[in-house]
Tab-separated table of C-alpha atoms in Angstrom:
chain	number	residue	atom	x	y	z
Z	1	MET	CA	58.295	69.051	-21.027
Z	2	ASP	CA	59.137	71.291	-23.966
Z	3	GLN	CA	61.200	68.916	-26.085
Z	4	SER	CA	63.079	71.670	-27.872
Z	5	VAL	CA	64.477	72.740	-24.517
Z	6	ALA	CA	64.764	69.280	-22.992
Z	7	GLU	CA	66.769	67.802	-25.847
Z	8	SER	CA	69.446	70.480	-25.722
Z	9	ASP	CA	70.563	68.873	-22.417
Z	10	SER	CA	73.924	70.529	-21.732
Z	11	ASN	CA	72.456	73.892	-22.686
Z	12	SER	CA	69.111	73.250	-21.035
Z	13	ALA	CA	69.921	74.824	-17.683
Z	14	LEU	CA	71.225	77.899	-19.523
Z	15	GLU	CA	67.936	78.094	-21.448
Z	16	TYR	CA	65.874	77.645	-18.308
Z	17	ASN	CA	67.857	80.369	-16.579
Z	18	LYS	CA	66.695	82.763	-19.285
Z	19	ILE	CA	63.052	82.161	-18.344
Z	20	ILE	CA	63.785	83.349	-14.800
Z	21	GLY	CA	64.821	86.584	-16.499
Z	22	LYS	CA	63.715	89.546	-14.402
Z	23	GLY	CA	62.390	88.446	-11.025
Z	24	VAL	CA	61.305	89.706	-7.636
Z	25	ASN	CA	61.254	88.038	-4.218
Z	26	ILE	CA	57.933	87.949	-2.385
Z	27	GLY	CA	59.738	88.331	0.912
Z	28	ASN	CA	58.671	88.759	4.557
Z	29	ALA	CA	55.632	86.514	4.018
Z	30	LEU	CA	55.970	82.715	3.958
Z	31	GLU	CA	59.479	82.773	5.447
Z	32	ALA	CA	58.260	84.620	8.543
Z	33	PRO	CA	57.498	82.464	11.612
Z	34	PHE	CA	53.944	82.509	10.231
Z	35	GLU	CA	52.498	84.393	7.284
Z	36	GLY	CA	51.649	87.929	8.332
Z	37	ALA	CA	54.037	88.007	11.300
Z	38	TRP	CA	56.340	90.381	9.414
Z	39	GLY	CA	53.575	92.491	7.913
Z	40	VAL	CA	53.158	90.759	4.560
Z	41	ARG	CA	50.474	88.374	3.386
Z	42	ILE	CA	50.638	87.253	-0.228
Z	43	GLU	CA	47.529	88.490	-2.017
Z	44	ASP	CA	46.390	86.731	-5.174
Z	45	GLU	CA	46.401	89.949	-7.200
Z	46	TYR	CA	50.121	90.520	-6.538
Z	47	PHE	CA	51.048	88.098	-9.295
Z	48	GLU	CA	49.028	89.876	-11.965
Z	49	ILE	CA	50.479	93.201	-10.798
Z	50	ILE	CA	54.020	91.787	-10.987
Z	51	LYS	CA	53.497	90.222	-14.413
Z	52	LYS	CA	51.990	93.390	-15.878
Z	53	ARG	CA	54.984	95.409	-14.661
Z	54	GLY	CA	57.280	93.343	-16.875
Z	55	PHE	CA	58.625	90.698	-14.509
Z	56	ASP	CA	59.213	87.134	-15.681
Z	57	SER	CA	59.486	85.334	-12.361
Z	58	VAL	CA	58.945	85.326	-8.612
Z	59	ARG	CA	61.083	83.775	-5.900
Z	60	ILE	CA	59.030	82.711	-2.911
Z	61	PRO	CA	61.052	82.251	0.316
Z	62	ILE	CA	59.448	79.639	2.610
Z	63	ARG	CA	60.140	78.660	6.229
Z	64	TRP	CA	59.087	74.999	5.999
Z	65	SER	CA	60.856	74.213	9.269
Z	66	ALA	CA	58.193	76.121	11.224
Z	67	HIS	CA	55.490	73.829	9.836
Z	68	ILE	CA	56.784	70.274	10.322
Z	69	SER	CA	56.320	67.575	12.937
Z	70	GLU	CA	59.072	67.245	15.517
Z	71	LYS	CA	59.870	63.602	14.746
Z	72	PRO	CA	60.576	61.632	11.556
Z	73	PRO	CA	59.302	61.693	8.874
Z	74	TYR	CA	58.925	65.421	9.702
Z	75	ASP	CA	55.520	65.705	8.076
Z	76	ILE	CA	54.742	69.123	6.646
Z	77	ASP	CA	51.514	70.594	7.982
Z	78	ARG	CA	48.867	69.962	5.336
Z	79	ASN	CA	47.261	73.391	5.650
Z	80	PHE	CA	50.602	75.092	5.136
Z	81	LEU	CA	51.390	72.898	2.134
Z	82	GLU	CA	48.022	73.793	0.620
Z	83	ARG	CA	48.734	77.476	1.243
Z	84	VAL	CA	52.040	77.213	-0.604
Z	85	LYS	CA	50.267	75.334	-3.414
Z	86	HIS	CA	47.701	78.121	-3.674
Z	87	VAL	CA	50.423	80.770	-3.964
Z	88	VAL	CA	52.381	78.743	-6.531
Z	89	ASP	CA	49.228	78.122	-8.558
Z	90	ARG	CA	48.313	81.820	-8.674
Z	91	ALA	CA	51.826	82.728	-9.823
Z	92	LEU	CA	51.848	80.064	-12.536
Z	93	GLU	CA	48.385	81.153	-13.724
Z	94	ASN	CA	49.916	84.558	-14.427
Z	95	ASN	CA	52.636	82.981	-16.586
Z	96	LEU	CA	55.407	83.640	-14.096
Z	97	THR	CA	58.289	81.264	-13.538
Z	98	VAL	CA	58.236	80.319	-9.849
Z	99	ILE	CA	61.121	79.494	-7.493
Z	100	ILE	CA	60.356	77.994	-4.088
Z	101	ASN	CA	63.090	77.503	-1.529
Z	102	THR	CA	63.819	76.586	2.084
Z	103	HIS	CA	64.432	79.796	4.045
Z	104	HIS	CA	65.268	80.586	7.674
Z	105	PHE	CA	65.794	76.980	8.784
Z	106	GLU	CA	67.701	78.388	11.761
Z	107	GLU	CA	68.471	75.048	13.410
Z	108	LEU	CA	70.317	73.899	10.284
Z	109	TYR	CA	72.680	76.855	10.545
Z	110	GLN	CA	73.590	75.843	14.099
Z	111	GLU	CA	73.630	72.049	13.899
Z	112	PRO	CA	73.964	70.850	10.299
Z	113	ASP	CA	74.891	67.290	11.314
Z	114	LYS	CA	71.699	66.990	13.352
Z	115	TYR	CA	69.296	68.795	11.027
Z	116	GLY	CA	70.705	67.980	7.584
Z	117	ASN	CA	68.521	64.911	7.301
Z	118	VAL	CA	65.474	67.005	8.234
Z	119	LEU	CA	66.161	69.143	5.149
Z	120	VAL	CA	66.352	65.950	3.070
Z	121	GLU	CA	62.966	64.795	4.383
Z	122	ILE	CA	61.371	68.208	3.871
Z	123	TRP	CA	62.433	68.142	0.231
Z	124	ARG	CA	61.327	64.537	-0.216
Z	125	GLN	CA	57.803	65.730	0.585
Z	126	ILE	CA	57.924	68.983	-1.417
Z	127	ALA	CA	59.323	67.206	-4.465
Z	128	LYS	CA	56.653	64.488	-4.413
Z	129	PHE	CA	53.880	67.012	-3.875
Z	130	PHE	CA	54.894	69.175	-6.857
Z	131	LYS	CA	56.283	66.439	-9.118
Z	132	ASP	CA	53.589	66.847	-11.780
Z	133	TYR	CA	53.868	70.626	-11.901
Z	134	PRO	CA	55.005	72.389	-15.091
Z	135	GLU	CA	58.681	72.840	-15.788
Z	136	ASN	CA	58.643	76.549	-14.910
Z	137	LEU	CA	58.434	75.705	-11.210
Z	138	PHE	CA	62.016	75.569	-9.911
Z	139	PHE	CA	63.291	74.263	-6.570
Z	140	GLU	CA	66.000	76.071	-4.586
Z	141	ILE	CA	67.430	73.733	-1.952
Z	142	TYR	CA	68.443	76.176	0.773
Z	143	ASN	CA	68.823	79.909	1.152
Z	144	GLU	CA	72.273	81.230	2.095
Z	145	PRO	CA	74.126	78.300	3.689
Z	146	ALA	CA	76.429	79.752	6.362
Z	147	GLN	CA	77.567	79.687	9.999
Z	148	ASN	CA	78.104	76.047	11.049
Z	149	LEU	CA	76.743	74.955	7.689
Z	150	THR	CA	80.193	75.573	6.225
Z	151	ALA	CA	81.172	75.157	2.577
Z	152	GLU	CA	82.443	71.683	3.408
Z	153	LYS	CA	79.198	70.710	5.153
Z	154	TRP	CA	77.115	72.264	2.370
Z	155	ASN	CA	79.020	70.332	-0.288
Z	156	GLU	CA	78.126	67.168	1.609
Z	157	LEU	CA	74.476	68.036	2.225
Z	158	TYR	CA	73.099	69.557	-0.958
Z	159	PRO	CA	73.868	66.468	-3.132
Z	160	LYS	CA	71.852	64.339	-0.690
Z	161	VAL	CA	68.892	66.678	-1.077
Z	162	LEU	CA	69.333	66.792	-4.838
Z	163	LYS	CA	69.317	62.987	-5.001
Z	164	VAL	CA	65.980	62.846	-3.176
Z	165	ILE	CA	64.501	65.541	-5.446
Z	166	ARG	CA	65.661	63.609	-8.516
Z	167	GLU	CA	63.761	60.499	-7.389
Z	168	SER	CA	60.468	62.228	-8.174
Z	169	ASN	CA	61.637	65.142	-10.353
Z	170	PRO	CA	64.339	63.807	-12.681
Z	171	THR	CA	64.367	66.867	-14.952
Z	172	ARG	CA	63.256	69.699	-12.654
Z	173	ILE	CA	65.583	72.698	-12.485
Z	174	VAL	CA	67.220	72.869	-9.046
Z	175	ILE	CA	69.033	75.955	-7.772
Z	176	ILE	CA	72.101	75.626	-5.536
Z	177	ASP	CA	73.215	78.598	-3.418
Z	178	ALA	CA	76.882	79.439	-2.971
Z	179	PRO	CA	78.227	79.033	0.590
Z	180	ASN	CA	78.884	81.833	3.101
Z	181	TRP	CA	75.480	83.543	2.806
Z	182	ALA	CA	75.528	82.952	-0.980
Z	183	HIS	CA	78.346	85.489	-1.176
Z	184	TYR	CA	79.873	86.146	-4.586
Z	185	SER	CA	83.358	85.401	-3.238
Z	186	ALA	CA	82.322	81.880	-2.149
Z	187	VAL	CA	81.233	80.458	-5.505
Z	188	ARG	CA	84.607	78.781	-6.005
Z	189	SER	CA	84.183	76.774	-2.809
Z	190	LEU	CA	81.000	75.196	-4.170
Z	191	LYS	CA	81.698	71.705	-5.504
Z	192	LEU	CA	79.347	70.913	-8.347
Z	193	VAL	CA	77.832	67.482	-8.880
Z	194	ASN	CA	77.330	66.072	-12.362
Z	195	ASP	CA	73.792	67.260	-13.044
Z	196	LYS	CA	72.747	69.146	-16.170
Z	197	ARG	CA	69.676	70.668	-14.548
Z	198	ILE	CA	71.197	72.904	-11.905
Z	199	ILE	CA	71.591	76.669	-11.660
Z	200	VAL	CA	73.954	78.299	-9.151
Z	201	SER	CA	72.796	81.304	-7.146
Z	202	PHE	CA	74.580	84.103	-5.337
Z	203	HIS	CA	73.258	87.177	-3.499
Z	204	TYR	CA	74.625	90.679	-3.729
Z	205	TYR	CA	74.490	93.363	-1.037
Z	206	GLU	CA	77.816	95.130	-1.561
Z	207	PRO	CA	78.780	97.496	-0.044
Z	208	PHE	CA	76.923	96.131	2.989
Z	209	LYS	CA	77.271	99.381	4.953
Z	210	PHE	CA	75.250	101.042	2.182
Z	211	THR	CA	72.626	98.374	1.452
Z	212	HIS	CA	71.934	97.591	5.121
Z	213	GLN	CA	72.239	101.041	6.683
Z	214	GLY	CA	69.772	101.368	9.534
Z	215	ALA	CA	68.821	97.681	9.360
Z	216	GLU	CA	67.413	96.836	12.774
Z	217	TRP	CA	68.236	93.114	12.516
Z	218	VAL	CA	71.979	93.755	12.031
Z	219	ASN	CA	74.103	93.987	15.177
Z	220	PRO	CA	75.420	96.622	15.531
Z	221	ILE	CA	72.991	98.570	13.328
Z	222	PRO	CA	74.980	100.133	10.440
Z	223	PRO	CA	74.821	103.957	10.541
Z	224	VAL	CA	72.569	105.800	8.074
Z	225	TRP	CA	73.302	108.589	5.580
Z	226	VAL	CA	75.670	106.395	3.567
Z	227	LYS	CA	75.397	107.409	-0.087
Z	228	TRP	CA	76.140	105.528	-3.296
Z	229	ASN	CA	76.792	107.864	-6.172
Z	230	GLY	CA	77.307	105.533	-9.116
Z	231	GLU	CA	80.836	106.752	-9.750
Z	232	GLU	CA	83.004	104.808	-12.160
Z	233	TRP	CA	85.040	103.130	-9.410
Z	234	GLU	CA	81.844	102.041	-7.649
Z	235	ILE	CA	80.420	100.489	-10.812
Z	236	ASN	CA	83.758	98.850	-11.604
Z	237	GLN	CA	83.710	97.240	-8.173
Z	238	ILE	CA	80.383	95.565	-9.005
Z	239	ARG	CA	81.761	94.515	-12.378
Z	240	SER	CA	84.831	92.891	-10.833
Z	241	HIS	CA	82.675	90.936	-8.360
Z	242	PHE	CA	80.305	89.771	-11.100
Z	243	LYS	CA	83.206	88.849	-13.381
Z	244	TYR	CA	84.609	86.680	-10.589
Z	245	VAL	CA	81.335	84.743	-10.540
Z	246	SER	CA	80.995	84.700	-14.314
Z	247	ASP	CA	84.510	83.373	-14.942
Z	248	TRP	CA	83.868	80.467	-12.578
Z	249	ALA	CA	80.464	79.797	-14.137
Z	250	LYS	CA	81.936	79.646	-17.641
Z	251	GLN	CA	84.638	77.234	-16.503
Z	252	ASN	CA	81.923	74.979	-15.095
Z	253	ASN	CA	79.312	75.540	-17.829
Z	254	VAL	CA	76.671	76.468	-15.247
Z	255	PRO	CA	74.198	79.372	-15.381
Z	256	ILE	CA	73.989	82.002	-12.648
Z	257	PHE	CA	70.929	83.355	-10.852
Z	258	LEU	CA	71.372	86.511	-8.779
Z	259	GLY	CA	68.794	85.412	-6.221
Z	260	GLU	CA	68.768	88.554	-4.062
Z	261	PHE	CA	69.973	92.140	-4.270
Z	262	GLY	CA	68.516	95.290	-2.769
Z	263	ALA	CA	69.107	98.358	-0.627
Z	264	TYR	CA	67.113	98.982	2.551
Z	265	SER	CA	64.632	101.863	2.664
Z	266	LYS	CA	66.700	103.791	5.245
Z	267	ALA	CA	69.080	104.708	2.404
Z	268	ASP	CA	68.227	107.786	0.348
Z	269	MET	CA	66.119	107.081	-2.731
Z	270	ASP	CA	68.572	108.568	-5.230
Z	271	SER	CA	71.370	106.272	-4.013
Z	272	ARG	CA	69.049	103.253	-3.935
Z	273	VAL	CA	67.951	103.870	-7.514
Z	274	LYS	CA	71.517	104.327	-8.798
Z	275	TRP	CA	72.787	101.221	-7.000
Z	276	THR	CA	69.829	99.037	-7.952
Z	277	GLU	CA	69.916	100.037	-11.595
Z	278	SER	CA	73.683	99.488	-11.735
Z	279	VAL	CA	73.437	95.983	-10.222
Z	280	ARG	CA	70.518	95.057	-12.480
Z	281	LYS	CA	72.310	96.249	-15.613
Z	282	MET	CA	75.462	94.396	-14.555
Z	283	ALA	CA	73.473	91.184	-14.114
Z	284	GLU	CA	72.083	91.631	-17.608
Z	285	GLU	CA	75.553	92.378	-19.001
Z	286	PHE	CA	76.863	89.070	-17.632
Z	287	GLY	CA	73.797	87.057	-18.607
Z	288	PHE	CA	72.636	86.387	-15.033
Z	289	SER	CA	68.950	86.040	-14.262
Z	290	TYR	CA	67.917	87.932	-11.143
Z	291	ALA	CA	65.342	88.474	-8.402
Z	292	TYR	CA	65.236	91.763	-6.498
Z	293	TRP	CA	64.841	91.667	-2.710
Z	294	GLU	CA	61.942	92.348	-2.348
Z	295	PHE	CA	58.360	93.200	-3.349
Z	296	CYS	CA	56.530	95.164	-0.639
Z	297	ALA	CA	58.384	95.343	2.704
Z	298	GLY	CA	61.528	97.160	3.911
Z	299	PHE	CA	63.421	96.857	0.628
Z	300	GLY	CA	60.211	96.955	-1.396
Z	301	ILE	CA	59.347	98.388	-4.787
Z	302	TYR	CA	55.562	98.256	-4.310
Z	303	ASP	CA	53.447	100.093	-1.731
Z	304	LYS	CA	50.751	97.635	-0.695
Z	305	TRP	CA	48.779	100.372	1.097
Z	306	SER	CA	48.448	102.807	-1.804
Z	307	GLN	CA	48.664	99.919	-4.309
Z	308	ASN	CA	51.249	101.768	-6.372
Z	309	TRP	CA	54.756	100.963	-7.554
Z	310	ILE	CA	57.462	102.921	-5.758
Z	311	GLU	CA	59.143	104.944	-8.469
Z	312	PRO	CA	61.769	105.378	-9.730
Z	313	LEU	CA	62.964	102.304	-7.814
Z	314	ALA	CA	60.648	99.832	-9.557
Z	315	THR	CA	61.928	101.003	-12.943
Z	316	ALA	CA	65.494	100.591	-11.702
Z	317	VAL	CA	64.707	96.928	-11.000
Z	318	VAL	CA	62.796	95.957	-14.128
Z	319	GLY	CA	64.116	98.485	-16.652
Z	320	THR	CA	62.151	100.468	-19.200
Z	321	GLY	CA	62.258	97.925	-21.993
Z	322	LYS	CA	64.006	100.523	-24.170
Z	323	GLU	CA	67.535	100.003	-22.892
């Protein structure tokens, strides 16, 4: 543990949030029912490519629930755990901060009372397995609590998970998502526990009819040809949403991680670039770390077939370094 960071205690989470900095999600891979099912396998060279482009971190969504035994203690499949370890190791070798989460645990959305303890046991295993890893591996308890996992249920469950993580990782940074799909408007319904090593996360896809136009998994599918022009009122809308989060964060002395934001590829490129750059700059203005959704699938900024960055979208995400 870097003592200069560790000893600052109350400021430590704020300092750690800075090392997330500019991030990207490696989505549609390990959170699919199995890796490759959604067209993405994580290649070792991705992490060098990401680092060289100017990113500081990667968020790796993981569907642990598809790889556990049906009965207690819900053992994680060893091969899958080793695969996650391999991916984490390659990212760390490239000097990236790494966030691993629990993603698409669908049963927990439906029956939180029944499956909450399964999440606790999943994290008991993950935490023990990675307990000796460097401090720039962060844990994110659960992606986008919602549906029957209400704010009230989430406020009951996440502290139980955090307690289990702390048994083996007393100083590890842990990220807590806001309720209601990690929506900006729900941060105030998150009840914080007394822990100096937590970061709060929200996701941003506003306006949804723009960012998810043509998205096949949304019912009904939002119509396409919706533009986003970057007009003053549009940018001010983002600012007001981010200020809402920021004001709450300052009151609670907790740092903010914008864990996902992106616009689907069915939107026109000019609108996507304007929106993405505006959200990224707003995150920087408010001191939020961020991770774009996502690397090389439907929202992607990298073409895995041609092995080229998709410009000017990639620059909109990471910036030019001259701003």
